[in-house]
PDB file of C-alpha atoms in Angstrom:
ATOM      1  CA  MET A 259       0.518  13.966 -37.248  1.00  0.00           C
ATOM      2  CA  GLY A 260       3.555  11.721 -37.516  1.00  0.00           C
ATOM      3  CA  CYS A 261       4.148   8.538 -35.560  1.00  0.00           C
ATOM      4  CA  SER A 262       6.742  10.169 -33.298  1.00  0.00           C
ATOM      5  CA  GLU A 263       4.432  13.078 -32.494  1.00  0.00           C
ATOM      6  CA  CYS A 264       1.610  10.669 -31.697  1.00  0.00           C
ATOM      7  CA  CYS A 265       3.866   8.673 -29.368  1.00  0.00           C
ATOM      8  CA  LEU A 266       5.038  11.834 -27.619  1.00  0.00           C
ATOM      9  CA  LYS A 267       1.441  12.950 -27.175  1.00  0.00           C
ATOM     10  CA  CYS A 268       0.490   9.571 -25.650  1.00  0.00           C
ATOM     11  CA  LEU A 269       3.532   9.565 -23.362  1.00  0.00           C
ATOM     12  CA  GLY A 270       2.710  13.093 -22.250  1.00  0.00           C
ATOM     13  CA  GLY A 271      -0.639  11.887 -20.910  1.00  0.00           C
ATOM     14  CA  VAL A 272       0.820   9.136 -18.715  1.00  0.00           C
ATOM     15  CA  PRO A 273       0.778   9.900 -14.958  1.00  0.00           C
ATOM     16  CA  TYR A 274       4.251   8.557 -14.218  1.00  0.00           C
ATOM     17  CA  ALA A 275       4.069   9.181 -10.473  1.00  0.00           C
ATOM     18  CA  SER A 276       0.827   7.201 -10.204  1.00  0.00           C
ATOM     19  CA  LEU A 277       2.277   4.505 -12.466  1.00  0.00           C
ATOM     20  CA  VAL A 278       5.325   4.069 -10.212  1.00  0.00           C
ATOM     21  CA  ALA A 279       3.097   3.950  -7.124  1.00  0.00           C
ATOM     22  CA  THR A 280       0.836   1.372  -8.798  1.00  0.00           C
ATOM     23  CA  ILE A 281       3.755  -0.903  -9.688  1.00  0.00           C
ATOM     24  CA  LEU A 282       5.116  -0.592  -6.145  1.00  0.00           C
ATOM     25  CA  CYS A 283       1.670  -1.307  -4.682  1.00  0.00           C
ATOM     26  CA  PHE A 284       1.164  -4.378  -6.887  1.00  0.00           C
ATOM     27  CA  SER A 285       4.619  -5.699  -5.977  1.00  0.00           C
ATOM     28  CA  GLY A 286       4.196  -5.069  -2.255  1.00  0.00           C
ATOM     29  CA  VAL A 287       0.722  -6.597  -2.023  1.00  0.00           C
ATOM     30  CA  ALA A 288       1.790  -9.608  -4.108  1.00  0.00           C
ATOM     31  CA  LEU A 289       4.810 -10.257  -1.874  1.00  0.00           C
ATOM     32  CA  PHE A 290       2.837  -9.777   1.321  1.00  0.00           C
ATOM     33  CA  CYS A 291      -0.139 -11.897   0.312  1.00  0.00           C
ATOM     34  CA  GLY A 292       1.745 -14.684  -1.492  1.00  0.00           C
ATOM     35  CA  CYS A 293       4.576 -15.116   0.990  1.00  0.00           C
ATOM     36  CA  GLY A 294       2.331 -14.539   4.009  1.00  0.00           C
ATOM     37  CA  HIS A 295      -0.112 -17.242   2.903  1.00  0.00           C
ATOM     38  CA  VAL A 296       2.605 -19.859   2.370  1.00  0.00           C
ATOM     39  CA  ALA A 297       4.413 -18.861   5.585  1.00  0.00           C
ATOM     40  CA  LEU A 298       1.252 -19.319   7.656  1.00  0.00           C
ATOM     41  CA  THR A 299       0.735 -22.793   6.195  1.00  0.00           C
ATOM     42  CA  GLY A 300       4.351 -23.737   6.952  1.00  0.00           C
ATOM     43  CA  THR A 301       4.064 -22.398  10.488  1.00  0.00           C
ATOM     44  CA  LEU A 302       1.011 -24.536  11.202  1.00  0.00           C
ATOM     45  CA  THR A 303       2.733 -27.619   9.770  1.00  0.00           C
ATOM     46  CA  MET A 304       5.813 -27.006  11.927  1.00  0.00           C
ATOM     47  CA  LEU A 305       3.706 -26.602  15.062  1.00  0.00           C
ATOM     48  CA  GLU A 306       1.724 -29.778  14.381  1.00  0.00           C
ATOM     49  CA  ASN A 307       4.861 -31.830  13.741  1.00  0.00           C
ATOM     50  CA  ASN A 308       7.029 -30.567  16.583  1.00  0.00           C
ATOM     51  CA  PHE A 309       5.194 -28.635  19.300  1.00  0.00           C
ATOM     52  CA  SER A 310       1.542 -29.651  19.431  1.00  0.00           C
ATOM     53  CA  ARG A 311       0.660 -33.111  18.215  1.00  0.00           C
ATOM     54  CA  VAL A 312      -2.891 -33.010  19.618  1.00  0.00           C
ATOM     55  CA  THR A 313      -5.223 -31.124  17.313  1.00  0.00           C
ATOM     56  CA  SER A 314      -7.362 -29.685  20.099  1.00  0.00           C
ATOM     57  CA  ASP A 315      -4.330 -27.971  21.657  1.00  0.00           C
ATOM     58  CA  HIS A 316      -3.833 -25.689  18.670  1.00  0.00           C
ATOM     59  CA  ALA A 317      -7.375 -25.615  17.244  1.00  0.00           C
ATOM     60  CA  THR A 318      -7.756 -21.900  17.969  1.00  0.00           C
ATOM     61  CA  LEU A 319      -4.464 -21.102  16.247  1.00  0.00           C
ATOM     62  CA  ALA A 320      -5.441 -23.171  13.213  1.00  0.00           C
ATOM     63  CA  THR A 321      -8.736 -21.265  12.965  1.00  0.00           C
ATOM     64  CA  VAL A 322      -6.975 -17.904  13.266  1.00  0.00           C
ATOM     65  CA  ILE A 323      -4.475 -18.879  10.554  1.00  0.00           C
ATOM     66  CA  GLN A 324      -7.313 -19.937   8.262  1.00  0.00           C
ATOM     67  CA  ILE A 325      -9.082 -16.605   8.863  1.00  0.00           C
ATOM     68  CA  PHE A 326      -5.878 -14.707   8.102  1.00  0.00           C
ATOM     69  CA  GLN A 327      -5.481 -16.629   4.856  1.00  0.00           C
ATOM     70  CA  TYR A 328      -9.016 -15.689   3.792  1.00  0.00           C
ATOM     71  CA  ILE A 329      -8.253 -12.054   4.700  1.00  0.00           C
ATOM     72  CA  ILE A 330      -5.145 -12.266   2.523  1.00  0.00           C
ATOM     73  CA  TYR A 331      -7.323 -13.332  -0.442  1.00  0.00           C
ATOM     74  CA  GLY A 332      -9.553 -10.298   0.137  1.00  0.00           C
ATOM     75  CA  VAL A 333      -6.620  -7.890   0.559  1.00  0.00           C
ATOM     76  CA  ALA A 334      -5.022  -9.071  -2.693  1.00  0.00           C
ATOM     77  CA  SER A 335      -8.263  -8.708  -4.686  1.00  0.00           C
ATOM     78  CA  PHE A 336      -9.238  -5.370  -3.167  1.00  0.00           C
ATOM     79  CA  PHE A 337      -5.894  -3.640  -3.586  1.00  0.00           C
ATOM     80  CA  PHE A 338      -5.611  -4.844  -7.178  1.00  0.00           C
ATOM     81  CA  VAL A 339      -8.866  -3.039  -7.992  1.00  0.00           C
ATOM     82  CA  TYR A 340      -8.073  -0.031  -5.783  1.00  0.00           C
ATOM     83  CA  ALA A 341      -4.648   0.534  -7.373  1.00  0.00           C
ATOM     84  CA  ILE A 342      -6.267   0.464 -10.822  1.00  0.00           C
ATOM     85  CA  LEU A 343      -8.799   3.075  -9.668  1.00  0.00           C
ATOM     86  CA  LEU A 344      -6.039   5.320  -8.326  1.00  0.00           C
ATOM     87  CA  LEU A 345      -4.146   4.958 -11.597  1.00  0.00           C
ATOM     88  CA  GLY A 346      -7.320   5.942 -13.448  1.00  0.00           C
ATOM     89  CA  GLU A 347      -7.634   8.998 -11.219  1.00  0.00           C
ATOM     90  CA  GLY A 348      -4.074   9.889 -12.148  1.00  0.00           C
ATOM     91  CA  PHE A 349      -4.962   9.712 -15.846  1.00  0.00           C
ATOM     92  CA  TYR A 350      -8.020  11.905 -15.214  1.00  0.00           C
ATOM     93  CA  THR A 351      -5.978  14.603 -13.462  1.00  0.00           C
ATOM     94  CA  THR A 352      -3.233  14.541 -16.085  1.00  0.00           C
ATOM     95  CA  SER A 353      -5.858  14.931 -18.802  1.00  0.00           C
ATOM     96  CA  ALA A 354      -7.452  17.835 -16.928  1.00  0.00           C
ATOM     97  CA  ILE A 355      -4.087  19.579 -16.637  1.00  0.00           C
ATOM     98  CA  LYS A 356      -3.431  19.158 -20.358  1.00  0.00           C
ATOM     99  CA  LYS A 357      -6.852  20.626 -21.154  1.00  0.00           C
ATOM    100  CA  GLU A 358      -6.073  23.587 -18.918  1.00  0.00           C
ATOM    101  CA  LEU A 359      -2.872  24.205 -20.829  1.00  0.00           C
ATOM    102  CA  GLN A 360      -4.951  24.126 -24.021  1.00  0.00           C
ATOM    103  CA  SER A 361      -7.506  26.585 -22.518  1.00  0.00           C
ATOM    104  CA  ASP A 362     -10.131  23.841 -22.431  1.00  0.00           C
ATOM    105  CA  PHE A 363     -10.253  23.134 -18.723  1.00  0.00           C
ATOM    106  CA  LYS A 364     -13.600  21.592 -17.769  1.00  0.00           C
ATOM    107  CA  THR A 365     -13.124  19.884 -14.416  1.00  0.00           C
ATOM    108  CA  THR A 366     -16.182  19.684 -12.154  1.00  0.00           C
ATOM    109  CA  VAL A 367     -16.858  19.786  -8.447  1.00  0.00           C
ATOM    110  CA  CYS A 368     -17.651  16.070  -8.659  1.00  0.00           C
ATOM    111  CA  GLY A 369     -14.169  15.379 -10.052  1.00  0.00           C
ATOM    112  CA  ARG A 370     -12.512  17.253  -7.190  1.00  0.00           C
ATOM    113  CA  CYS A 371     -14.718  15.467  -4.652  1.00  0.00           C
ATOM    114  CA  ILE A 372     -13.684  12.089  -6.096  1.00  0.00           C
ATOM    115  CA  THR A 373     -10.021  13.030  -5.668  1.00  0.00           C
ATOM    116  CA  ALA A 374     -10.668  14.125  -2.067  1.00  0.00           C
ATOM    117  CA  PHE A 375     -12.564  10.888  -1.376  1.00  0.00           C
ATOM    118  CA  PHE A 376      -9.694   8.775  -2.715  1.00  0.00           C
ATOM    119  CA  MET A 377      -7.291  10.825  -0.598  1.00  0.00           C
ATOM    120  CA  PHE A 378      -9.319  10.044   2.546  1.00  0.00           C
ATOM    121  CA  LEU A 379      -9.541   6.319   1.719  1.00  0.00           C
ATOM    122  CA  THR A 380      -5.823   6.112   0.946  1.00  0.00           C
ATOM    123  CA  TYR A 381      -5.012   7.740   4.285  1.00  0.00           C
ATOM    124  CA  ILE A 382      -7.130   5.140   6.116  1.00  0.00           C
ATOM    125  CA  PHE A 383      -5.590   2.243   4.168  1.00  0.00           C
ATOM    126  CA  ALA A 384      -2.097   3.577   4.852  1.00  0.00           C
ATOM    127  CA  LEU A 385      -2.823   3.481   8.587  1.00  0.00           C
ATOM    128  CA  VAL A 386      -4.234  -0.035   8.241  1.00  0.00           C
ATOM    129  CA  PHE A 387      -1.160  -1.282   6.399  1.00  0.00           C
ATOM    130  CA  ILE A 388       1.136   0.330   8.953  1.00  0.00           C
ATOM    131  CA  ALA A 389      -0.667  -1.777  11.563  1.00  0.00           C
ATOM    132  CA  ILE A 390      -0.316  -4.845   9.312  1.00  0.00           C
ATOM    133  CA  PHE A 391       3.404  -4.100   8.926  1.00  0.00           C
ATOM    134  CA  CYS A 392       3.830  -3.985  12.713  1.00  0.00           C
ATOM    135  CA  PHE A 393       1.796  -7.175  13.128  1.00  0.00           C
ATOM    136  CA  THR A 394       3.872  -8.995  10.490  1.00  0.00           C
ATOM    137  CA  ALA A 395       7.006  -8.117  12.448  1.00  0.00           C
ATOM    138  CA  ILE A 396       5.825 -10.349  15.339  1.00  0.00           C
ATOM    139  CA  PRO A 397       6.386 -13.749  13.639  1.00  0.00           C
ATOM    140  CA  VAL A 398       9.652 -12.419  12.183  1.00  0.00           C
ATOM    141  CA  PHE A 399      10.788 -11.606  15.719  1.00  0.00           C
ATOM    142  CA  LEU A 400       9.748 -15.031  17.062  1.00  0.00           C
ATOM    143  CA  PHE A 401      11.463 -16.916  14.253  1.00  0.00           C
ATOM    144  CA  PHE A 402      14.543 -14.699  14.590  1.00  0.00           C
ATOM    145  CA  ASN A 403      14.854 -15.571  18.277  1.00  0.00           C
ATOM    146  CA  MET A 404      14.538 -19.265  17.484  1.00  0.00           C
ATOM    147  CA  TRP A 405      17.071 -18.955  14.649  1.00  0.00           C
ATOM    148  CA  ASN A 406      19.548 -17.198  16.970  1.00  0.00           C
ATOM    149  CA  THR A 407      19.097 -19.870  19.641  1.00  0.00           C
ATOM    150  CA  CYS A 408      19.929 -22.618  17.167  1.00  0.00           C
ATOM    151  CA  ALA A 409      22.891 -20.636  15.836  1.00  0.00           C
ATOM    152  CA  ALA A 410      24.210 -20.178  19.370  1.00  0.00           C
ATOM    153  CA  MET A 411      24.066 -23.935  20.011  1.00  0.00           C
ATOM    154  CA  ARG A 412      25.997 -24.647  16.814  1.00  0.00           C
ATOM    155  CA  SER A 413      28.604 -21.942  17.361  1.00  0.00           C
ATOM    156  CA  PRO A 414      31.964 -23.230  18.684  1.00  0.00           C
ATOM    157  CA  ASP A 415      32.490 -19.925  20.491  1.00  0.00           C
ATOM    158  CA  SER A 416      29.386 -20.287  22.628  1.00  0.00           C
ATOM    159  CA  ASN A 417      29.771 -21.157  26.317  1.00  0.00           C
ATOM    160  CA  ILE A 418      26.831 -23.567  26.366  1.00  0.00           C
ATOM    161  CA  THR A 419      27.942 -26.556  28.420  1.00  0.00           C
ATOM    162  CA  SER A 420      24.605 -28.350  28.350  1.00  0.00           C
ATOM    163  CA  PRO A 421      22.812 -27.955  25.012  1.00  0.00           C
ATOM    164  CA  ASN A 422      19.802 -29.901  26.273  1.00  0.00           C
ATOM    165  CA  SER A 423      19.112 -27.086  28.718  1.00  0.00           C
ATOM    166  CA  VAL A 424      18.565 -24.657  25.836  1.00  0.00           C
ATOM    167  CA  CYS A 425      14.869 -24.725  24.966  1.00  0.00           C
ATOM    168  CA  VAL A 426      12.219 -22.851  23.038  1.00  0.00           C
ATOM    169  CA  ASP A 427       8.809 -23.025  24.666  1.00  0.00           C
ATOM    170  CA  ILE A 428       6.098 -21.689  22.381  1.00  0.00           C
ATOM    171  CA  ARG A 429       3.458 -22.055  25.101  1.00  0.00           C
ATOM    172  CA  GLN A 430       4.709 -18.834  26.668  1.00  0.00           C
ATOM    173  CA  TYR A 431       3.665 -16.948  23.543  1.00  0.00           C
ATOM    174  CA  GLY A 432       0.079 -18.176  23.769  1.00  0.00           C
ATOM    175  CA  LEU A 433       0.209 -19.883  20.396  1.00  0.00           C
ATOM    176  CA  VAL A 434      -0.931 -23.218  21.850  1.00  0.00           C
ATOM    177  CA  SER A 435      -2.584 -24.221  25.089  1.00  0.00           C
ATOM    178  CA  LEU A 436      -0.495 -24.644  28.234  1.00  0.00           C
ATOM    179  CA  ASN A 437      -1.253 -28.383  28.207  1.00  0.00           C
ATOM    180  CA  ALA A 438       0.097 -28.874  24.690  1.00  0.00           C
ATOM    181  CA  THR A 439       2.599 -31.710  24.303  1.00  0.00           C
ATOM    182  CA  PRO A 440       5.486 -31.425  23.971  1.00  0.00           C
ATOM    183  CA  GLY A 441       5.029 -27.646  23.813  1.00  0.00           C
ATOM    184  CA  LYS A 442       8.763 -27.001  23.731  1.00  0.00           C
ATOM    185  CA  ALA A 443      11.897 -28.211  21.999  1.00  0.00           C
ATOM    186  CA  CYS A 444      15.352 -28.513  23.551  1.00  0.00           C
ATOM    187  CA  GLY A 445      18.883 -29.353  22.483  1.00  0.00           C
ATOM    188  CA  ALA A 446      19.248 -31.595  19.477  1.00  0.00           C
ATOM    189  CA  THR A 447      15.484 -31.602  18.855  1.00  0.00           C
ATOM    190  CA  LEU A 448      15.515 -27.831  18.590  1.00  0.00           C
ATOM    191  CA  GLY A 449      18.444 -28.008  16.192  1.00  0.00           C
ATOM    192  CA  ASP A 450      16.594 -30.497  14.016  1.00  0.00           C
ATOM    193  CA  ILE A 451      13.567 -28.203  13.886  1.00  0.00           C
ATOM    194  CA  CYS A 452      15.747 -25.298  12.729  1.00  0.00           C
ATOM    195  CA  ASN A 453      17.044 -27.510   9.926  1.00  0.00           C
ATOM    196  CA  THR A 454      13.579 -28.419   8.615  1.00  0.00           C
ATOM    197  CA  SER A 455      12.344 -26.933   5.366  1.00  0.00           C
ATOM    198  CA  GLU A 456       9.174 -25.643   7.067  1.00  0.00           C
ATOM    199  CA  PHE A 457      11.153 -23.521   9.505  1.00  0.00           C
ATOM    200  CA  TYR A 458      13.669 -22.225   6.968  1.00  0.00           C
ATOM    201  CA  LEU A 459      11.038 -21.428   4.354  1.00  0.00           C
ATOM    202  CA  SER A 460       8.543 -19.874   6.760  1.00  0.00           C
ATOM    203  CA  TYR A 461      11.188 -17.686   8.400  1.00  0.00           C
ATOM    204  CA  HIS A 462      12.400 -16.210   5.135  1.00  0.00           C
ATOM    205  CA  LEU A 463       8.889 -15.888   3.704  1.00  0.00           C
ATOM    206  CA  TYR A 464       7.842 -13.885   6.756  1.00  0.00           C
ATOM    207  CA  ILE A 465      10.788 -11.558   6.108  1.00  0.00           C
ATOM    208  CA  VAL A 466       9.720 -11.116   2.477  1.00  0.00           C
ATOM    209  CA  ALA A 467       6.096 -10.591   3.562  1.00  0.00           C
ATOM    210  CA  LEU A 468       7.291  -7.909   5.994  1.00  0.00           C
ATOM    211  CA  ALA A 469       9.193  -6.226   3.162  1.00  0.00           C
ATOM    212  CA  GLY A 470       6.077  -6.450   0.969  1.00  0.00           C
ATOM    213  CA  ALA A 471       3.964  -4.796   3.657  1.00  0.00           C
ATOM    214  CA  GLY A 472       6.575  -2.046   3.961  1.00  0.00           C
ATOM    215  CA  ALA A 473       6.577  -1.536   0.183  1.00  0.00           C
ATOM    216  CA  THR A 474       2.783  -1.275   0.235  1.00  0.00           C
ATOM    217  CA  VAL A 475       2.952   1.365   2.976  1.00  0.00           C
ATOM    218  CA  ILE A 476       5.435   3.364   0.879  1.00  0.00           C
ATOM    219  CA  ALA A 477       3.175   3.006  -2.177  1.00  0.00           C
ATOM    220  CA  LEU A 478       0.122   4.235  -0.238  1.00  0.00           C
ATOM    221  CA  ILE A 479       2.047   7.212   1.143  1.00  0.00           C
ATOM    222  CA  HIS A 480       3.191   7.930  -2.427  1.00  0.00           C
ATOM    223  CA  TYR A 481      -0.437   7.748  -3.582  1.00  0.00           C
ATOM    224  CA  LEU A 482      -1.441  10.063  -0.736  1.00  0.00           C
ATOM    225  CA  MET A 483       1.095  12.705  -1.787  1.00  0.00           C
ATOM    226  CA  ILE A 484      -0.017  12.419  -5.426  1.00  0.00           C
ATOM    227  CA  LEU A 485      -3.701  12.763  -4.546  1.00  0.00           C
ATOM    228  CA  ALA A 486      -3.063  15.727  -2.255  1.00  0.00           C
ATOM    229  CA  ALA A 487      -1.047  17.467  -4.981  1.00  0.00           C
ATOM    230  CA  ASN A 488      -3.703  16.683  -7.602  1.00  0.00           C
ATOM    231  CA  TRP A 489      -6.516  17.982  -5.416  1.00  0.00           C
ATOM    232  CA  ALA A 490      -4.637  21.198  -4.625  1.00  0.00           C
ATOM    233  CA  TYR A 491      -3.754  21.698  -8.286  1.00  0.00           C
ATOM    234  CA  LEU A 492      -7.319  21.148  -9.481  1.00  0.00           C
ATOM    235  CA  LYS A 493      -8.676  23.542  -6.877  1.00  0.00           C
ATOM    236  CA  SER A 494      -6.099  26.181  -7.785  1.00  0.00           C
ATOM    237  CA  ALA A 495      -6.666  25.664 -11.500  1.00  0.00           C
ATOM    238  CA  VAL A 496     -10.429  26.133 -11.151  1.00  0.00           C
ATOM    239  CA  SER A 497      -9.938  29.387  -9.232  1.00  0.00           C
ATOM    240  CA  THR A 498      -7.439  30.602 -11.812  1.00  0.00           C
ATOM    241  CA  HIS A 499      -9.754  29.666 -14.671  1.00  0.00           C
ATOM    242  CA  GLU A 500     -12.694  31.461 -13.041  1.00  0.00           C
ATOM    243  CA  TYR A 501     -10.516  34.535 -12.557  1.00  0.00           C
ATOM    244  CA  HIS A 502      -9.532  34.507 -16.235  1.00  0.00           C
ATOM    245  CA  ASP A 503     -13.179  34.142 -17.265  1.00  0.00           C
ATOM    246  CA  ILE A 504     -14.211  37.118 -15.126  1.00  0.00           C
ATOM    247  CA  LYS A 505     -11.272  39.184 -16.381  1.00  0.00           C
ATOM    248  CA  THR A 506     -12.101  38.336 -20.008  1.00  0.00           C
ATOM    249  CA  LYS A 507     -15.729  39.287 -19.482  1.00  0.00           C
ATOM    250  CA  ASP A 508     -14.736  42.583 -17.860  1.00  0.00           C
ATOM    251  CA  ASP A 509     -12.352  43.330 -20.703  1.00  0.00           C
ATOM    252  CA  GLN A 510     -15.104  42.635 -23.214  1.00  0.00           C
ATOM    253  CA  ASP A 511     -17.507  44.907 -21.337  1.00  0.00           C
ATOM    254  CA  LEU A 512     -14.931  47.694 -21.209  1.00  0.00           C
ATOM    255  CA  GLU A 513     -14.216  47.259 -24.909  1.00  0.00           C
ATOM    256  CA  ALA A 514     -17.921  47.360 -25.737  1.00  0.00           C
ATOM    257  CA  GLU A 515     -18.373  50.460 -23.575  1.00  0.00           C
ATOM    258  CA  ALA A 516     -15.424  52.150 -25.291  1.00  0.00           C
ATOM    259  CA  ARG A 517     -16.870  51.393 -28.728  1.00  0.00           C
ATOM    260  CA  SER A 518     -20.224  52.751 -27.639  1.00  0.00           C
ATOM    261  CA  LYS A 519     -18.615  56.009 -26.512  1.00  0.00           C
ATOM    262  CA  GLU A 520     -16.678  56.270 -29.769  1.00  0.00           C
ATOM    263  CA  GLY A 521     -19.942  55.814 -31.665  1.00  0.00           C
ATOM    264  CA  GLN A 522     -21.644  58.539 -29.636  1.00  0.00           C
ATOM    265  CA  ASN A 523     -18.753  60.937 -30.160  1.00  0.00           C
ATOM    266  CA  SER A 524     -18.716  60.367 -33.905  1.00  0.00           C
ATOM    267  CA  SER A 525     -22.473  61.017 -34.047  1.00  0.00           C
ATOM    268  CA  SER A 526     -22.169  64.293 -32.150  1.00  0.00           C
ATOM    269  CA  TYR A 527     -19.417  65.520 -34.506  1.00  0.00           C
ATOM    270  CA  SER A 528     -21.430  64.708 -37.571  1.00  0.00           C
TER     271      SER A 528
END
């Protein structure tokens, strides 16, 4: 076997659909986890510096952010392993299909059950990441409103006669306690907050994290379609292979019966 033939044989065994889904899943999870972690840290820093200078007023929020960051560590580790497992399942199915084409199909009930189990898990994780995608849209919406408020104050076309009357009060969102000081930012103070690196970086990182969550959802749906197709193909292939085995056995029996009759006829003539 030449080098080119060997390369073509190796490339023929690659599950390209699963490979694309794996790359998309890795990229989406990396963007969501990396950007989300940094954005949460920047959000807490911005709140402490501008909206809640007393630690006890935002202690609950700080705890929740810390919990979310630990969850992000777990999500990144888990989906790295899970995507590798799904890619391995893709290699298994591709190998089984090649064996079927070579009349050496030997898939088992256990193999089909594993594919069905992965399909169920992927469906659950897709629903979970859809919820995460919706949840990630909340800080994007809050930062977008704040960004628009600052842009309106800076715009020469705006009809704001008293910029100091334009305020953003984060206490109404329940992020800090109602007694938090100052709790809100108005006018020039609000404009200064929008110009800080924490606000600018956190806002855009939340957008990237939202895009990463969306990419992960697409990857999981892609995985789900691949697994469903693989499971259906394996089930159909097993039925087809069993039919061919039965047909071959029947043909052999008929052939043996025909030979037996020919032998009997030749004996009677002699």
